[in-house]
mmCIF file of C-alpha atoms in Angstrom:
data_model
loop_
_atom_site.group_PDB
_atom_site.id
_atom_site.type_symbol
_atom_site.label_atom_id
_atom_site.label_comp_id
_atom_site.label_asym_id
_atom_site.label_seq_id
_atom_site.Cartn_x
_atom_site.Cartn_y
_atom_site.Cartn_z
ATOM 1 C CA MET V 1 34.091 -10.698 6.517
ATOM 2 C CA PHE V 2 36.882 -13.282 6.328
ATOM 3 C CA ASP V 3 37.024 -16.975 7.298
ATOM 4 C CA LEU V 4 40.645 -17.900 8.027
ATOM 5 C CA ALA V 5 39.876 -21.626 8.313
ATOM 6 C CA VAL V 6 38.321 -21.742 4.839
ATOM 7 C CA PHE V 7 41.191 -19.688 3.401
ATOM 8 C CA GLY V 8 43.854 -21.908 4.989
ATOM 9 C CA SER V 9 42.155 -25.155 4.019
ATOM 10 C CA LEU V 10 41.717 -24.240 0.347
ATOM 11 C CA PHE V 11 45.164 -22.627 0.102
ATOM 12 C CA LEU V 12 46.863 -25.757 1.457
ATOM 13 C CA THR V 13 44.784 -28.003 -0.817
ATOM 14 C CA LEU V 14 45.702 -25.971 -3.901
ATOM 15 C CA PHE V 15 49.347 -25.763 -2.777
ATOM 16 C CA VAL V 16 49.565 -29.553 -2.685
ATOM 17 C CA ILE V 17 47.714 -30.005 -6.003
ATOM 18 C CA MET V 18 49.358 -27.177 -7.981
ATOM 19 C CA ASP V 19 52.737 -27.854 -6.270
ATOM 20 C CA PRO V 20 54.760 -24.598 -6.683
ATOM 21 C CA PRO V 21 58.128 -26.249 -5.768
ATOM 22 C CA GLY V 22 57.461 -29.165 -8.136
ATOM 23 C CA ILE V 23 56.588 -26.881 -11.051
ATOM 24 C CA THR V 24 60.054 -25.249 -10.930
ATOM 25 C CA PRO V 25 62.073 -27.907 -12.834
ATOM 26 C CA ILE V 26 59.254 -28.333 -15.363
ATOM 27 C CA PHE V 27 59.105 -24.567 -15.932
ATOM 28 C CA LEU V 28 62.890 -24.437 -16.361
ATOM 29 C CA ALA V 29 62.793 -27.341 -18.829
ATOM 30 C CA LEU V 30 59.974 -25.912 -20.936
ATOM 31 C CA THR V 31 61.457 -22.403 -21.095
ATOM 32 C CA ALA V 32 65.107 -23.383 -21.569
ATOM 33 C CA GLY V 33 67.062 -21.397 -24.159
ATOM 34 C CA ARG V 34 64.881 -18.286 -24.038
ATOM 35 C CA PRO V 35 65.984 -14.824 -22.894
ATOM 36 C CA GLY V 36 65.276 -14.010 -19.256
ATOM 37 C CA LYS V 37 62.745 -11.351 -20.225
ATOM 38 C CA VAL V 38 60.762 -13.870 -22.293
ATOM 39 C CA GLN V 39 60.859 -16.433 -19.478
ATOM 40 C CA LYS V 40 59.538 -13.896 -16.971
ATOM 41 C CA ARG V 41 56.752 -12.981 -19.372
ATOM 42 C CA MET V 42 55.889 -16.643 -19.845
ATOM 43 C CA ALA V 43 55.738 -17.171 -16.074
ATOM 44 C CA PHE V 44 53.255 -14.303 -15.828
ATOM 45 C CA GLN V 45 51.243 -15.553 -18.826
ATOM 46 C CA ALA V 46 51.047 -19.086 -17.412
ATOM 47 C CA VAL V 47 49.762 -17.820 -14.056
ATOM 48 C CA CYS V 48 47.223 -15.557 -15.796
ATOM 49 C CA VAL V 49 45.974 -18.468 -17.930
ATOM 50 C CA ALA V 50 45.723 -20.722 -14.873
ATOM 51 C CA GLY V 51 43.948 -18.006 -12.913
ATOM 52 C CA GLY V 52 41.509 -17.389 -15.759
ATOM 53 C CA VAL V 53 40.686 -21.088 -16.141
ATOM 54 C CA ILE V 54 40.271 -21.567 -12.366
ATOM 55 C CA THR V 55 38.044 -18.477 -12.140
ATOM 56 C CA VAL V 56 35.802 -19.566 -15.016
ATOM 57 C CA PHE V 57 35.374 -23.062 -13.581
ATOM 58 C CA GLY V 58 34.878 -21.654 -10.082
ATOM 59 C CA LEU V 59 31.996 -19.537 -11.350
ATOM 60 C CA LEU V 60 30.535 -21.805 -14.042
ATOM 61 C CA GLY V 61 32.154 -25.215 -13.503
ATOM 62 C CA HIS V 62 29.053 -27.370 -13.116
ATOM 63 C CA GLN V 63 27.240 -25.683 -15.985
ATOM 64 C CA ILE V 64 30.230 -26.082 -18.344
ATOM 65 C CA LEU V 65 30.759 -29.781 -17.568
ATOM 66 C CA ASN V 66 27.026 -30.545 -17.771
ATOM 67 C CA TYR V 67 26.656 -28.657 -21.051
ATOM 68 C CA LEU V 68 29.574 -30.576 -22.601
ATOM 69 C CA HIS V 69 28.397 -33.876 -21.036
ATOM 70 C CA VAL V 70 31.901 -34.294 -19.594
ATOM 71 C CA SER V 71 32.521 -36.030 -16.273
ATOM 72 C CA VAL V 72 35.338 -35.125 -13.883
ATOM 73 C CA PRO V 73 37.097 -38.502 -14.443
ATOM 74 C CA ALA V 74 37.028 -37.879 -18.221
ATOM 75 C CA LEU V 75 38.612 -34.479 -17.605
ATOM 76 C CA MET V 76 41.343 -36.121 -15.514
ATOM 77 C CA ILE V 77 42.109 -38.809 -18.118
ATOM 78 C CA ALA V 78 42.264 -36.264 -20.964
ATOM 79 C CA GLY V 79 44.582 -34.028 -18.951
ATOM 80 C CA GLY V 80 46.797 -37.013 -18.131
ATOM 81 C CA LEU V 81 47.110 -38.017 -21.792
ATOM 82 C CA LEU V 82 48.017 -34.454 -22.762
ATOM 83 C CA LEU V 83 50.693 -34.289 -20.053
ATOM 84 C CA LEU V 84 52.081 -37.665 -21.152
ATOM 85 C CA LEU V 85 52.595 -36.439 -24.727
ATOM 86 C CA ILE V 86 54.456 -33.375 -23.446
ATOM 87 C CA ALA V 87 56.546 -35.512 -21.068
ATOM 88 C CA LEU V 88 57.620 -37.769 -23.954
ATOM 89 C CA ASP V 89 58.792 -34.695 -25.893
ATOM 90 C CA LEU V 90 60.886 -33.586 -22.910
ATOM 91 C CA LEU V 91 62.400 -37.055 -22.478
ATOM 92 C CA THR V 92 63.305 -37.434 -26.156
ATOM 93 C CA GLY V 93 64.456 -33.822 -26.619
ATOM 94 C CA LYS V 94 61.935 -33.082 -29.379
ATOM 95 C CA THR V 95 61.679 -29.320 -29.018
ATOM 96 C CA ASP V 96 62.117 -28.089 -32.586
ATOM 97 C CA GLU V 97 58.926 -26.046 -32.893
ATOM 98 C CA PRO V 98 59.211 -22.459 -34.140
ATOM 99 C CA LYS V 99 60.243 -20.314 -31.198
ATOM 100 C CA GLN V 100 57.358 -17.850 -31.326
ATOM 101 C CA THR V 101 54.686 -20.552 -31.504
ATOM 102 C CA LYS V 102 56.469 -22.484 -28.800
ATOM 103 C CA ASP V 103 56.462 -19.468 -26.493
ATOM 104 C CA VAL V 104 52.712 -19.108 -26.780
ATOM 105 C CA ASN V 105 52.032 -22.853 -26.455
ATOM 106 C CA VAL V 106 54.215 -23.290 -23.392
ATOM 107 C CA ALA V 107 52.499 -20.447 -21.548
ATOM 108 C CA LEU V 108 49.065 -21.824 -22.412
ATOM 109 C CA VAL V 109 49.748 -25.568 -22.600
ATOM 110 C CA PRO V 110 51.094 -27.239 -20.535
ATOM 111 C CA LEU V 111 52.083 -24.569 -17.985
ATOM 112 C CA GLY V 112 48.787 -22.698 -17.669
ATOM 113 C CA MET V 113 46.695 -25.794 -18.226
ATOM 114 C CA PRO V 114 46.782 -28.652 -17.311
ATOM 115 C CA LEU V 115 49.934 -28.333 -15.125
ATOM 116 C CA LEU V 116 48.723 -25.414 -12.993
ATOM 117 C CA ALA V 117 44.986 -25.407 -13.673
ATOM 118 C CA GLY V 118 44.624 -29.178 -13.820
ATOM 119 C CA PRO V 119 41.553 -31.304 -13.099
ATOM 120 C CA GLY V 120 42.446 -31.608 -9.412
ATOM 121 C CA ALA V 121 42.643 -27.840 -8.910
ATOM 122 C CA ILE V 122 39.510 -27.258 -10.979
ATOM 123 C CA VAL V 123 37.457 -29.794 -9.009
ATOM 124 C CA SER V 124 38.733 -28.429 -5.664
ATOM 125 C CA VAL V 125 37.729 -24.889 -6.614
ATOM 126 C CA ILE V 126 34.307 -25.962 -7.925
ATOM 127 C CA LEU V 127 33.576 -27.745 -4.622
ATOM 128 C CA ALA V 128 34.926 -24.884 -2.473
ATOM 129 C CA VAL V 129 32.807 -22.278 -4.283
ATOM 130 C CA GLN V 130 29.771 -24.538 -4.075
ATOM 131 C CA LYS V 131 30.153 -24.910 -0.272
ATOM 132 C CA ALA V 132 30.750 -21.174 0.321
ATOM 133 C CA HIS V 133 27.281 -20.007 1.339
ATOM 134 C CA SER V 134 28.163 -16.751 3.126
ATOM 135 C CA ALA V 135 29.920 -13.612 1.925
ATOM 136 C CA ALA V 136 32.814 -14.265 4.333
ATOM 137 C CA THR V 137 33.476 -17.767 2.972
ATOM 138 C CA GLN V 138 33.182 -16.549 -0.629
ATOM 139 C CA VAL V 139 35.780 -13.834 0.057
ATOM 140 C CA SER V 140 38.018 -16.400 1.765
ATOM 141 C CA VAL V 141 37.772 -18.853 -1.151
ATOM 142 C CA TRP V 142 38.679 -16.258 -3.769
ATOM 143 C CA ALA V 143 41.455 -14.830 -1.552
ATOM 144 C CA ALA V 144 42.985 -18.325 -1.300
ATOM 145 C CA ILE V 145 42.800 -18.724 -5.091
ATOM 146 C CA LEU V 146 44.512 -15.352 -5.600
ATOM 147 C CA ALA V 147 47.179 -16.126 -2.976
ATOM 148 C CA ILE V 148 48.207 -19.463 -4.520
ATOM 149 C CA HIS V 149 48.562 -17.828 -7.946
ATOM 150 C CA VAL V 150 50.807 -15.112 -6.490
ATOM 151 C CA VAL V 151 52.971 -17.844 -4.917
ATOM 152 C CA LEU V 152 53.147 -19.713 -8.241
ATOM 153 C CA TRP V 153 54.215 -16.575 -10.092
ATOM 154 C CA LEU V 154 56.928 -15.749 -7.533
ATOM 155 C CA VAL V 155 58.307 -19.317 -7.605
ATOM 156 C CA MET V 156 58.495 -19.466 -11.412
ATOM 157 C CA ARG V 157 59.824 -15.937 -11.819
ATOM 158 C CA TYR V 158 62.694 -16.383 -9.367
ATOM 159 C CA SER V 159 63.473 -19.928 -10.491
ATOM 160 C CA LEU V 160 65.259 -18.224 -13.408
ATOM 161 C CA VAL V 161 68.180 -17.574 -11.034
ATOM 162 C CA ILE V 162 68.777 -21.352 -11.069
ATOM 163 C CA ILE V 163 69.513 -21.236 -14.803
ATOM 164 C CA ARG V 164 72.501 -18.949 -14.239
ATOM 165 C CA ILE V 165 73.912 -21.461 -11.752
ATOM 166 C CA ILE V 166 73.354 -24.788 -13.533
ATOM 167 C CA LYS V 167 74.249 -23.596 -17.097
ATOM 168 C CA ASP V 168 73.250 -25.414 -20.327
ATOM 169 C CA GLY V 169 74.325 -28.900 -19.246
ATOM 170 C CA GLY V 170 72.271 -28.589 -16.082
ATOM 171 C CA VAL V 171 69.253 -27.450 -18.076
ATOM 172 C CA VAL V 172 69.445 -30.603 -20.233
ATOM 173 C CA LEU V 173 69.595 -32.725 -17.079
ATOM 174 C CA VAL V 174 66.663 -30.822 -15.541
ATOM 175 C CA THR V 175 64.725 -31.281 -18.793
ATOM 176 C CA ARG V 176 65.107 -35.067 -18.670
ATOM 177 C CA LEU V 177 64.225 -35.170 -14.963
ATOM 178 C CA ALA V 178 61.216 -32.964 -15.609
ATOM 179 C CA GLY V 179 60.113 -35.324 -18.372
ATOM 180 C CA MET V 180 60.279 -38.262 -15.970
ATOM 181 C CA MET V 181 58.389 -36.390 -13.249
ATOM 182 C CA LEU V 182 55.791 -35.156 -15.702
ATOM 183 C CA SER V 183 55.232 -38.637 -17.135
ATOM 184 C CA ALA V 184 54.693 -39.982 -13.601
ATOM 185 C CA ILE V 185 52.200 -37.186 -12.851
ATOM 186 C CA ALA V 186 50.408 -37.927 -16.134
ATOM 187 C CA VAL V 187 50.154 -41.673 -15.493
ATOM 188 C CA GLN V 188 48.909 -41.076 -11.935
ATOM 189 C CA GLN V 189 46.280 -38.660 -13.238
ATOM 190 C CA ILE V 190 45.082 -41.251 -15.780
ATOM 191 C CA ILE V 191 44.979 -43.923 -13.052
ATOM 192 C CA ASN V 192 42.940 -41.636 -10.786
ATOM 193 C CA GLY V 193 40.483 -40.924 -13.599
ATOM 194 C CA VAL V 194 40.095 -44.602 -14.525
ATOM 195 C CA THR V 195 39.668 -45.523 -10.836
ATOM 196 C CA GLN V 196 36.851 -43.000 -10.469
ATOM 197 C CA VAL V 197 35.165 -44.358 -13.601
ATOM 198 C CA ILE V 198 35.335 -47.919 -12.215
ATOM 199 C CA GLN V 199 34.062 -46.848 -8.782
ATOM 200 C CA GLY V 200 31.189 -44.918 -10.353
ATOM 201 C CA SER V 201 30.045 -47.792 -12.577
#
C-alpha cells in the first residue's frame, strides 16, 4: 500500500520548490530579536499553516480556484507581489510593527504562505493528488507532503543555533541578504506568472 516512486518524486519536487535550506536565512531575518521560545513556536506555527494550506488545496484545489475564478498564473503573480513588499521591508529595515502582531503575521505571512505554501507547491500538490488514482499512490502523496513539512520544521527549529553564533551584527547582515534573495524569488515568481499568461493567450 505504498508507492516509493510517487513518494520520492513528489518529495523531491516539493523540496526544490519549498527549499528548506533556502528558507533558513529568511526565517532568521523575519524572527530576529525574539526569544528562542517564541522563534521555535513560530517555526511550528509556520509549518502548521503551510501544511493546512497545502492540505486544503490538495483536497479542494480545483474547486476553490474555479469558484473564485482565479487562474494559477494569477495566483503566482499575486504571491510574487506580496513577497516583493516583504522583501523591501527587509532591505530597508522597516520592522517597527507591534511585536505581538508581528509574531502572528510572520508565522502566517510570509512564512506559512506564500514562502512555504506558495503557488508552486500548491500547484504541484493539486496535480499529484489528481493523478493519484489508487490507494497506494494517495498514501504515498500524502506521506511525501507530511515528510517535507517535518523537514521544514526541523530546519527552521535548529537554525536558531546559528543566531547564537552570528550575534546581532550577523542577523542584520542575514536580514539584508534575505531581503535580496526574497526580492529575486518574488520577481521570478511574477515573471513565471506573466509568462504563463502570455503563453495561454
